[in-house]
XYZ file of C-alpha atoms in Angstrom:
654
model
C 16.704 19.021 2.438
C 13.123 20.183 1.884
C 12.819 23.521 0.008
C 10.510 26.463 0.592
C 8.253 27.464 -2.368
C 10.471 30.503 -3.015
C 13.639 28.376 -3.092
C 11.958 25.765 -5.291
C 10.921 28.468 -7.773
C 14.446 29.875 -7.765
C 15.897 26.414 -8.361
C 13.517 25.800 -11.284
C 14.591 29.095 -12.845
C 18.278 28.181 -12.507
C 17.645 24.818 -14.168
C 15.646 26.465 -16.964
C 18.424 29.007 -17.579
C 21.018 26.265 -17.712
C 18.952 24.214 -20.203
C 18.554 27.285 -22.446
C 22.292 27.898 -22.221
C 22.894 24.310 -23.373
C 20.387 24.764 -26.250
C 18.718 21.584 -25.022
C 15.554 22.314 -27.014
C 17.487 22.565 -30.270
C 19.256 19.282 -29.566
C 15.943 17.548 -28.782
C 14.370 18.880 -32.004
C 17.357 17.592 -34.014
C 17.074 14.110 -32.480
C 13.301 14.098 -33.005
C 13.696 15.029 -36.691
C 16.321 12.348 -37.221
C 14.177 9.738 -35.492
C 11.128 10.646 -37.599
C 13.191 10.411 -40.818
C 14.191 6.868 -39.929
C 10.556 5.988 -39.191
C 9.978 4.791 -42.746
C 12.268 1.801 -42.202
C 10.095 0.580 -39.343
C 6.771 0.201 -41.147
C 3.590 1.726 -39.777
C 4.530 1.366 -36.119
C 4.060 4.778 -34.418
C 6.947 6.454 -32.602
C 6.489 5.925 -28.855
C 7.753 8.023 -25.967
C 10.066 5.169 -24.960
C 11.620 5.072 -28.456
C 12.281 8.811 -28.317
C 13.779 8.624 -24.806
C 16.028 5.757 -25.945
C 17.187 7.841 -28.920
C 18.032 10.762 -26.624
C 19.944 8.476 -24.295
C 21.828 6.797 -27.176
C 23.089 10.160 -28.390
C 24.220 11.162 -24.896
C 21.740 14.059 -24.577
C 20.368 12.836 -21.225
C 23.821 12.162 -19.775
C 25.107 15.559 -20.927
C 22.121 17.365 -19.404
C 22.493 15.562 -16.083
C 26.211 16.374 -15.947
C 25.449 20.060 -16.434
C 22.753 19.949 -13.753
C 24.927 18.322 -11.065
C 24.765 20.162 -7.775
C 27.443 20.400 -5.108
C 26.441 18.905 -1.778
C 26.594 21.690 0.807
C 26.030 19.561 3.894
C 28.298 16.608 3.108
C 29.014 14.939 6.422
C 26.091 16.419 8.332
C 23.210 15.320 6.196
C 24.259 11.891 5.054
C 26.196 8.924 6.356
C 29.318 7.982 4.443
C 28.190 5.907 1.476
C 28.038 2.132 2.138
C 30.550 -0.165 0.497
C 29.396 -1.220 -2.953
C 27.496 1.965 -3.754
C 28.635 4.955 -5.751
C 29.594 7.953 -3.669
C 27.544 11.105 -3.916
C 29.899 13.329 -1.924
C 31.086 15.428 -4.843
C 27.950 15.486 -6.956
C 24.447 14.073 -6.729
C 23.088 12.774 -10.038
C 19.483 11.682 -10.427
C 18.941 9.268 -13.280
C 15.713 9.873 -15.213
C 15.547 6.121 -15.857
C 15.390 5.098 -12.197
C 12.554 5.246 -9.694
C 13.045 7.139 -6.411
C 11.128 7.589 -3.176
C 11.608 11.077 -1.764
C 11.019 10.922 1.991
C 10.739 14.264 3.743
C 10.737 14.670 7.508
C 8.665 17.751 8.342
C 9.372 17.977 12.054
C 8.419 16.148 15.217
C 5.961 16.707 18.014
C 4.748 15.235 21.311
C 8.211 14.223 22.558
C 6.841 14.763 26.050
C 9.989 13.631 27.857
C 11.537 16.901 26.658
C 8.543 19.089 27.486
C 10.523 21.055 30.104
C 13.654 21.247 27.949
C 14.834 24.889 27.903
C 15.460 26.589 24.563
C 19.210 26.241 23.822
C 21.157 29.474 23.654
C 23.228 30.218 20.527
C 26.490 28.253 20.706
C 25.357 26.297 23.763
C 26.149 22.566 23.795
C 22.953 20.563 24.271
C 21.538 17.079 23.787
C 20.567 16.281 20.189
C 18.354 13.974 18.149
C 19.704 12.256 15.010
C 17.524 10.233 12.656
C 19.082 7.293 10.788
C 17.461 5.562 7.792
C 18.085 2.271 6.011
C 16.298 1.180 2.851
C 17.410 -1.542 0.427
C 21.147 -1.300 1.109
C 21.118 2.533 1.322
C 21.831 4.351 4.562
C 21.302 7.993 5.510
C 21.336 10.192 8.569
C 19.966 13.616 9.398
C 21.910 16.477 10.862
C 21.628 16.567 14.668
C 18.976 18.909 16.085
C 18.477 20.025 19.707
C 16.195 17.791 21.790
C 12.808 19.418 22.325
C 9.146 18.590 22.689
C 8.798 19.565 19.022
C 12.259 18.859 17.543
C 13.060 20.726 14.333
C 13.819 17.637 12.240
C 13.573 19.032 8.704
C 15.255 16.646 6.264
C 14.813 15.103 2.852
C 16.126 11.680 1.794
C 16.173 10.370 -1.783
C 15.794 6.576 -1.682
C 16.323 4.573 -4.853
C 13.729 1.845 -5.448
C 15.676 -0.622 -7.592
C 14.388 -3.923 -8.914
C 15.649 -7.302 -7.747
C 15.544 -9.623 -10.748
C 18.644 -10.500 -12.811
C 19.174 -7.760 -15.379
C 16.351 -5.689 -13.915
C 18.392 -3.374 -11.695
C 18.658 -0.745 -14.437
C 14.941 -0.790 -15.315
C 12.481 1.611 -13.800
C 10.130 -0.088 -11.344
C 6.426 0.361 -12.050
C 3.617 0.466 -9.474
C 2.924 -3.282 -9.645
C 6.596 -4.124 -9.142
C 6.905 -1.733 -6.201
C 3.804 -3.225 -4.577
C 5.681 -6.518 -4.272
C 8.694 -4.781 -2.629
C 7.935 -5.337 1.033
C 11.227 -3.943 2.359
C 10.377 -1.255 4.937
C 12.254 1.963 5.609
C 13.974 1.309 8.931
C 14.079 4.522 10.962
C 16.236 4.721 14.101
C 16.150 7.762 16.380
C 19.238 8.313 18.543
C 19.713 10.828 21.342
C 23.255 12.102 21.979
C 23.876 13.878 25.274
C 26.411 16.623 25.939
C 29.154 14.120 26.834
C 28.697 12.228 23.555
C 26.846 9.289 25.105
C 24.143 7.801 22.845
C 20.695 6.428 23.722
C 18.355 4.476 21.464
C 15.016 6.325 21.540
C 12.998 4.437 18.929
C 13.297 1.877 16.133
C 10.468 2.049 13.589
C 9.703 0.169 10.355
C 7.808 2.327 7.850
C 5.694 0.668 5.153
C 6.030 3.297 2.420
C 3.707 1.705 -0.174
C 0.726 3.914 0.702
C 2.254 6.466 -1.700
C 1.447 4.097 -4.596
C -2.241 4.994 -4.219
C -1.758 8.761 -3.847
C -3.535 10.637 -6.692
C -0.640 13.029 -7.375
C 2.153 10.694 -6.245
C 2.474 12.512 -2.922
C 1.116 11.630 0.496
C 1.630 12.781 4.071
C 1.791 10.441 7.064
C 2.232 10.895 10.788
C 4.324 8.181 12.412
C 3.974 7.449 16.126
C 7.335 6.329 17.474
C 7.345 3.866 20.358
C 10.045 3.345 22.960
C 12.398 0.388 23.200
C 12.953 -2.461 25.645
C 10.660 -2.322 28.654
C 9.075 0.840 27.179
C 8.293 -0.671 23.769
C 4.558 -0.004 24.226
C 5.008 3.601 25.360
C 4.839 6.387 22.716
C 7.914 8.631 22.630
C 6.854 11.116 19.959
C 5.435 11.691 16.472
C 7.218 12.406 13.188
C 5.434 14.106 10.309
C 6.514 12.651 6.965
C 5.816 13.363 3.326
C 6.336 10.634 0.705
C 6.703 11.339 -3.004
C 7.529 9.123 -5.983
C 9.924 10.447 -8.607
C 9.257 10.340 -11.506
C 5.479 10.393 -10.860
C 3.687 7.109 -11.516
C 1.862 6.756 -14.825
C -0.762 4.646 -13.070
C -1.745 4.495 -9.429
C -3.073 1.592 -7.411
C -6.238 1.597 -5.372
C -5.891 1.620 -1.557
C -7.810 -1.686 -1.473
C -5.156 -3.395 -3.596
C -2.371 -2.170 -1.296
C -4.189 -3.162 1.904
C -4.976 -6.587 0.416
C -1.312 -7.130 -0.450
C -0.238 -6.105 3.063
C -2.860 -8.379 4.611
C -1.694 -11.336 2.511
C 1.917 -10.714 3.569
C 0.924 -10.601 7.249
C -1.035 -13.839 6.906
C 1.872 -15.547 5.147
C 4.305 -14.387 7.830
C 2.001 -15.444 10.646
C 1.547 -18.916 9.143
C 5.298 -19.434 8.712
C 5.960 -18.266 12.269
C 3.174 -20.498 13.614
C 4.550 -23.570 11.858
C 8.065 -22.842 13.138
C 6.759 -22.399 16.691
C 4.947 -25.760 16.489
C 8.134 -27.390 15.220
C 10.282 -25.698 17.904
C 7.990 -26.938 20.689
C 8.171 -30.491 19.387
C 11.954 -30.236 19.008
C 12.261 -28.946 22.597
C 10.176 -31.827 23.965
C 12.465 -34.304 22.200
C 15.521 -32.527 23.627
C 14.172 -32.783 27.179
C 13.474 -36.513 26.746
C 17.186 -37.146 26.104
C 18.188 -36.141 29.630
C 16.105 -34.440 32.391
C 19.004 -32.097 33.248
C 18.596 -30.429 29.831
C 15.819 -28.317 31.347
C 18.455 -26.100 33.003
C 20.710 -25.715 29.955
C 20.977 -22.360 28.197
C 19.312 -23.382 24.949
C 17.991 -20.128 23.532
C 15.704 -20.527 20.506
C 13.973 -17.113 20.590
C 15.141 -13.649 21.672
C 13.376 -10.292 22.006
C 14.577 -7.343 19.945
C 14.430 -3.671 20.942
C 10.744 -3.492 19.968
C 9.794 -6.443 22.186
C 9.290 -8.775 19.196
C 10.235 -12.424 19.730
C 12.349 -13.704 16.833
C 14.378 -16.889 16.292
C 17.990 -16.269 17.305
C 19.190 -17.484 13.876
C 17.524 -14.427 12.300
C 19.979 -12.124 14.112
C 22.920 -13.557 12.122
C 23.535 -12.791 8.437
C 26.371 -13.239 5.976
C 27.819 -9.717 6.083
C 30.574 -8.618 3.708
C 32.370 -5.378 4.520
C 33.758 -4.619 1.065
C 36.986 -2.621 1.398
C 36.190 -1.422 4.905
C 37.654 -4.446 6.724
C 40.543 -6.487 5.379
C 40.622 -9.611 7.558
C 38.662 -11.592 10.179
C 40.944 -10.318 12.936
C 40.411 -6.725 11.877
C 36.665 -7.432 11.932
C 37.006 -8.711 15.505
C 38.916 -5.557 16.442
C 36.178 -3.376 14.918
C 33.410 -5.167 16.850
C 35.358 -4.888 20.120
C 35.546 -1.094 19.664
C 31.761 -0.822 19.913
C 31.105 -0.159 23.595
C 29.292 -2.637 25.816
C 26.127 -1.503 27.546
C 23.376 -3.633 28.998
C 19.764 -2.812 28.322
C 18.617 -0.153 30.828
C 16.061 -1.322 33.373
C 13.912 0.709 35.758
C 14.303 -0.589 39.294
C 16.288 -3.547 40.586
C 16.022 -7.229 39.822
C 17.636 -9.547 37.329
C 19.464 -8.400 34.201
C 17.099 -7.583 31.360
C 18.103 -9.236 28.111
C 17.543 -7.321 24.875
C 18.942 -8.309 21.495
C 19.096 -5.409 19.036
C 18.590 -5.354 15.291
C 21.896 -4.743 13.548
C 20.822 -1.284 12.355
C 19.946 -0.122 15.885
C 23.208 -1.549 17.261
C 25.361 0.194 14.641
C 23.562 3.544 14.973
C 23.808 3.527 18.767
C 27.467 2.443 18.535
C 27.099 0.196 21.578
C 25.191 -2.826 22.830
C 25.345 -5.950 24.958
C 27.440 -9.082 24.384
C 24.672 -10.665 22.250
C 24.779 -7.761 19.784
C 28.574 -7.948 19.559
C 28.568 -11.727 19.071
C 25.926 -11.743 16.304
C 27.705 -8.926 14.430
C 31.114 -10.643 14.703
C 29.650 -13.980 13.603
C 28.023 -12.269 10.591
C 31.341 -10.680 9.580
C 33.291 -13.935 10.015
C 30.731 -15.732 7.846
C 31.286 -12.999 5.254
C 35.014 -13.803 5.344
C 34.195 -17.446 4.535
C 34.727 -18.955 8.002
C 32.518 -21.617 9.574
C 31.327 -19.412 12.438
C 28.668 -19.841 15.130
C 27.372 -17.844 18.082
C 27.745 -19.669 21.410
C 25.273 -19.209 24.278
C 26.520 -20.257 27.709
C 28.047 -18.910 30.902
C 31.372 -17.596 32.123
C 32.727 -17.156 35.671
C 30.180 -16.917 38.513
C 27.595 -18.556 36.232
C 26.985 -15.262 34.379
C 25.135 -15.730 31.045
C 27.351 -14.817 28.109
C 27.621 -15.137 24.330
C 30.758 -15.457 22.220
C 31.746 -16.787 18.783
C 33.350 -20.030 17.681
C 34.987 -20.941 14.360
C 35.718 -24.481 13.205
C 38.689 -24.993 10.893
C 38.925 -27.585 8.135
C 41.729 -29.274 10.096
C 39.522 -29.700 13.161
C 40.852 -26.721 15.132
C 38.282 -24.909 17.235
C 38.827 -21.227 18.054
C 36.847 -19.073 20.482
C 36.483 -15.364 19.638
C 35.566 -12.968 22.448
C 33.588 -10.261 20.676
C 33.977 -7.714 23.504
C 37.789 -7.782 23.528
C 38.802 -9.393 20.163
C 40.783 -12.013 22.099
C 41.104 -15.455 20.491
C 41.473 -18.749 22.352
C 42.346 -22.177 20.982
C 40.082 -24.885 22.396
C 41.646 -28.185 23.447
C 39.114 -30.463 25.171
C 40.045 -32.439 28.270
C 39.675 -36.203 28.261
C 37.534 -37.127 31.315
C 38.561 -40.793 31.016
C 42.309 -40.140 30.981
C 44.411 -41.453 33.933
C 45.047 -38.890 36.700
C 48.766 -38.615 35.951
C 48.253 -37.775 32.282
C 48.697 -34.001 31.805
C 45.554 -32.229 30.632
C 45.414 -28.913 28.713
C 44.700 -25.908 30.902
C 41.966 -23.662 29.487
C 42.895 -20.015 28.986
C 39.397 -18.893 28.047
C 36.895 -17.517 30.598
C 33.932 -19.648 29.484
C 32.430 -22.286 31.780
C 29.330 -23.886 30.228
C 27.801 -24.066 26.741
C 24.111 -24.602 25.990
C 23.767 -24.115 22.221
C 25.403 -22.749 19.080
C 23.784 -21.211 16.009
C 24.342 -19.188 12.864
C 22.120 -17.968 10.011
C 21.078 -21.477 8.930
C 22.004 -23.880 11.751
C 20.842 -24.341 15.342
C 22.486 -26.990 17.557
C 21.830 -27.774 21.212
C 24.532 -29.329 23.384
C 23.311 -32.746 24.546
C 26.637 -34.070 25.885
C 26.608 -35.491 29.442
C 28.393 -32.371 30.711
C 27.865 -28.853 29.410
C 31.323 -27.816 30.635
C 33.205 -26.042 27.834
C 36.528 -27.677 28.682
C 34.985 -31.143 28.167
C 32.974 -30.192 25.092
C 33.640 -31.916 21.753
C 32.720 -29.713 18.788
C 31.867 -32.405 16.265
C 28.574 -30.981 15.033
C 27.950 -34.001 12.795
C 27.722 -36.280 15.867
C 23.997 -36.426 16.707
C 24.770 -38.078 20.054
C 26.513 -34.873 21.176
C 24.551 -32.186 19.321
C 20.827 -32.094 18.585
C 20.248 -30.112 15.415
C 17.141 -28.291 14.266
C 15.947 -28.904 10.738
C 17.825 -26.526 8.425
C 14.673 -26.278 6.297
C 12.649 -25.150 9.321
C 15.289 -22.543 10.229
C 15.467 -21.350 6.626
C 11.669 -20.924 6.436
C 11.751 -18.039 8.952
C 15.380 -16.846 8.995
C 16.589 -16.814 5.380
C 16.716 -13.361 3.716
C 13.329 -12.664 2.151
C 11.656 -15.634 3.850
C 9.275 -13.328 5.742
C 8.619 -9.617 5.330
C 8.764 -9.189 9.121
C 12.540 -9.827 9.172
C 14.527 -6.584 9.606
C 16.718 -5.983 6.542
C 20.495 -6.249 6.978
C 22.254 -2.870 6.645
C 25.635 -2.495 4.944
C 28.548 -1.118 6.925
C 29.398 2.537 6.367
C 32.846 4.024 5.910
C 34.530 5.692 8.934
C 32.862 8.939 9.949
C 36.040 10.502 11.400
C 39.219 11.670 9.676
C 42.083 10.039 11.646
C 44.700 12.773 11.204
C 42.364 15.666 11.969
C 40.843 13.892 14.967
C 44.315 12.984 16.301
C 45.592 16.555 15.998
C 42.513 18.052 17.620
C 42.498 15.647 20.554
C 46.249 16.068 21.082
C 45.890 19.868 21.284
C 43.121 19.473 23.854
C 45.196 17.032 25.931
C 48.177 19.409 25.865
C 45.985 22.253 27.089
C 44.486 20.154 29.912
C 47.900 18.888 31.026
C 49.415 22.375 31.020
C 46.482 23.792 32.997
C 46.695 20.961 35.518
C 50.409 21.603 36.078
C 49.746 25.344 36.285
C 47.303 24.709 39.147
C 50.108 22.828 40.912
C 52.505 25.725 40.366
C 54.566 23.821 37.792
C 55.885 25.045 34.451
C 55.267 22.924 31.337
C 57.987 22.667 28.672
C 57.181 20.428 25.703
C 59.584 18.223 23.786
C 58.004 18.000 20.314
C 60.619 15.557 19.032
C 59.920 13.138 21.865
C 56.182 13.508 21.226
C 56.679 12.506 17.608
C 58.712 9.433 18.578
C 55.777 8.108 20.616
C 53.757 7.598 17.396
C 55.533 4.355 16.490
C 54.703 2.860 19.883
C 51.004 3.727 19.531
C 50.915 2.262 16.016
C 52.519 -0.943 17.325
C 49.960 -1.190 20.153
C 47.041 -0.961 17.701
C 48.645 -3.445 15.323
C 49.036 -5.896 18.182
C 45.362 -5.487 19.134
C 44.398 -6.160 15.500
C 46.649 -9.087 14.665
C 47.877 -10.426 17.992
C 51.450 -9.939 16.775
C 53.821 -7.541 18.532
C 56.311 -5.723 16.309
C 58.175 -2.412 16.110
C 59.038 -2.228 19.801
C 62.794 -2.504 19.179
C 62.857 0.556 16.902
C 60.853 2.594 19.419
C 63.184 1.707 22.289
C 66.254 2.554 20.200
C 64.783 5.952 19.197
C 63.969 6.800 22.831
C 67.501 5.902 23.968
C 68.887 8.306 21.382
C 66.443 11.072 22.394
C 67.109 10.812 26.153
C 70.580 12.124 27.160
C 72.851 10.275 29.566
C 71.937 10.865 33.159
C 68.265 11.445 32.303
C 65.256 9.260 33.094
C 62.414 8.463 30.664
C 58.896 7.490 31.727
C 55.936 6.691 29.470
C 52.295 5.783 30.047
C 50.046 4.530 27.185
C 46.273 4.201 27.576
C 43.421 3.207 25.267
C 39.917 4.701 24.901
C 36.823 4.131 22.759
C 35.782 7.801 22.761
C 37.283 11.191 21.826
C 36.166 13.239 24.827
C 39.372 14.925 26.049
C 38.181 15.861 29.547
C 36.811 12.372 30.275
C 40.039 10.816 29.014
C 42.291 13.124 31.053
C 40.264 12.534 34.224
C 40.596 8.769 33.692
C 44.337 9.066 33.139
C 44.855 10.994 36.375
C 43.292 8.122 38.316
C 46.344 6.038 37.437
C 49.302 6.658 39.810
C 51.737 5.985 36.939
C 50.168 8.662 34.751
C 49.855 11.131 37.620
C 53.566 10.653 38.369
C 54.381 11.725 34.783
C 51.894 14.599 34.588
C 53.008 16.005 37.950
C 56.699 15.321 37.382
C 59.088 17.621 39.324
C 62.835 17.778 38.867
C 65.677 19.209 36.869
C 65.338 19.749 33.090
C 61.817 18.253 33.001
C 60.456 17.893 29.458
C 56.975 16.577 28.755
C 55.479 14.858 25.720
C 52.023 13.652 24.727
C 50.942 11.873 21.568
C 47.442 10.925 20.387
C 46.591 8.499 17.602
C 43.010 7.965 16.469
C 42.489 4.837 14.357
C 39.233 5.011 12.402
C 37.078 1.943 11.758
C 33.724 1.508 9.980
C 30.672 3.318 11.314
C 31.553 5.618 14.214
C 33.992 3.202 15.846
C 37.495 4.406 16.620
C 40.451 3.283 18.699
C 42.047 6.183 20.592
C 45.563 5.719 21.936
C 47.134 8.371 24.184
C 50.670 8.262 25.533
C 52.089 10.613 28.160
C 55.858 10.741 28.617
C 58.498 12.779 30.375
C 62.255 12.921 30.649
C 64.231 14.593 33.423
C 67.735 14.683 34.873
C 68.193 12.169 37.629
C 69.412 13.825 40.836
C 70.590 11.594 43.662
């Protein structure tokens, strides 16, 4: 958070008082005297500032001071995303190392968000649409607290980004100006709008080149960033953010603006040349592919795809080897996580054909939804991280609808299809077109019809078999008569991490943002209230059976486990418990349903559309007892699986 001058002065005074209380000056004088006494053993070499700082650190003075000056975070969940896997958590305390270099990025408000020009001022306590700003920089992720949407949104935030070095053994050294000039990683800023129902919209995705601060005389500089829209509106401004950049500690030497602009120009030229050479190669490769068979012109061989900013990038650059740390335990759990991110096609103004838009991984994760291409590239990245030989498939399903899914090839030759939207897995067994008519052929269970190409982070293969039908396809990628491969070196030149500075950096996954028990309890209370009110409107009394409600938990846990692993278990225990809880002569009815959101009213309205659920909710009879149980299963990012089960028991009257 940015501080007012009064608050900053107060904070400085608190720090000064604490240092006096610790007698930090006396400790420093003692170390200085001891260091000077040992100077005689080192010849005539003068004592440098670095030697003195090392002596302080060796004696634990710096560590002790920083421990005493640790501050409690007051806006834990609001101001920052849960810390990515592999990074130390700052939830309890935030320690700033004096030996590391930081970029302090302050957001000082927004303006010219003209779409919200007529937005009324929200009343205190009123639910309204909000803006949330997400940041990613060198494996660190942050988010702002949500603020009401307005023409001039009150986005006032501060983010401390660590600028660490890349070389082996260099991560603990402080980066100097020259080193930071060569760090071309941008700060990826994603602005998300959340409406009153919890639905999210991607407003803008912006890459900030922060290196202008390296030429600022006092290590501070202010910039105004014009945010552009996404998709078909990628050339239309959506608003302006005022930013302030500051290096901490201040640089001992600054660079001239000419040096920075020259470096940026050289990087752009290098990127442009690599992209030009790859485009020349891709055109030649495509001509060769068409010469194999004229019908290849109609195959879905997708080499380039547009991202949310309208930039054409090779499809291989959308896939990365992504490891989830402790957040996901298995490939099947990864598939379940990806399927919990909602599907939404890119919005288009007016009618016409479907508009295709592939999103950067950061934009997809922040929005918490995307199209099948986004799901497939994320799932493929996670499966690669789990050590599988995974590829994204581009083809069609029923009614010739374009679709993408994922394939994995086992060491024993097994081929498995993974549907990223549902987490379903299908074993592929190709048909033999030359087999006699009476020979039984395997019946496909998957929904896919044709296949044009497959790719991952380093391989691109086009299907050049006589038929592009999936059920006839042979997945022997080493057979050049069936698959035409692009040069791995050519793909690597523009898609490998660090190959070009124009590639969006890959963000780490963040820990779940919801607490499962608290979210389950809250949603269950809301569902109970809505059910009781609905029955009250019908003139019915609601009597709850808390024991029966508790018994439903095991069924919901079994449903989620089955979605994760494909294995059904625990159903026998649940049925036995229900038989014991329902007296003789009584009838039990239950209705489970699954959601991807935690909006109680939306969920209850959906449930009532089912005649089975309505029969339970509106149950009439003798000794009617009702039960409802909610289980929220938290996954990385903001993904969650919500299971709700309604049940009733009543005395059967003939």
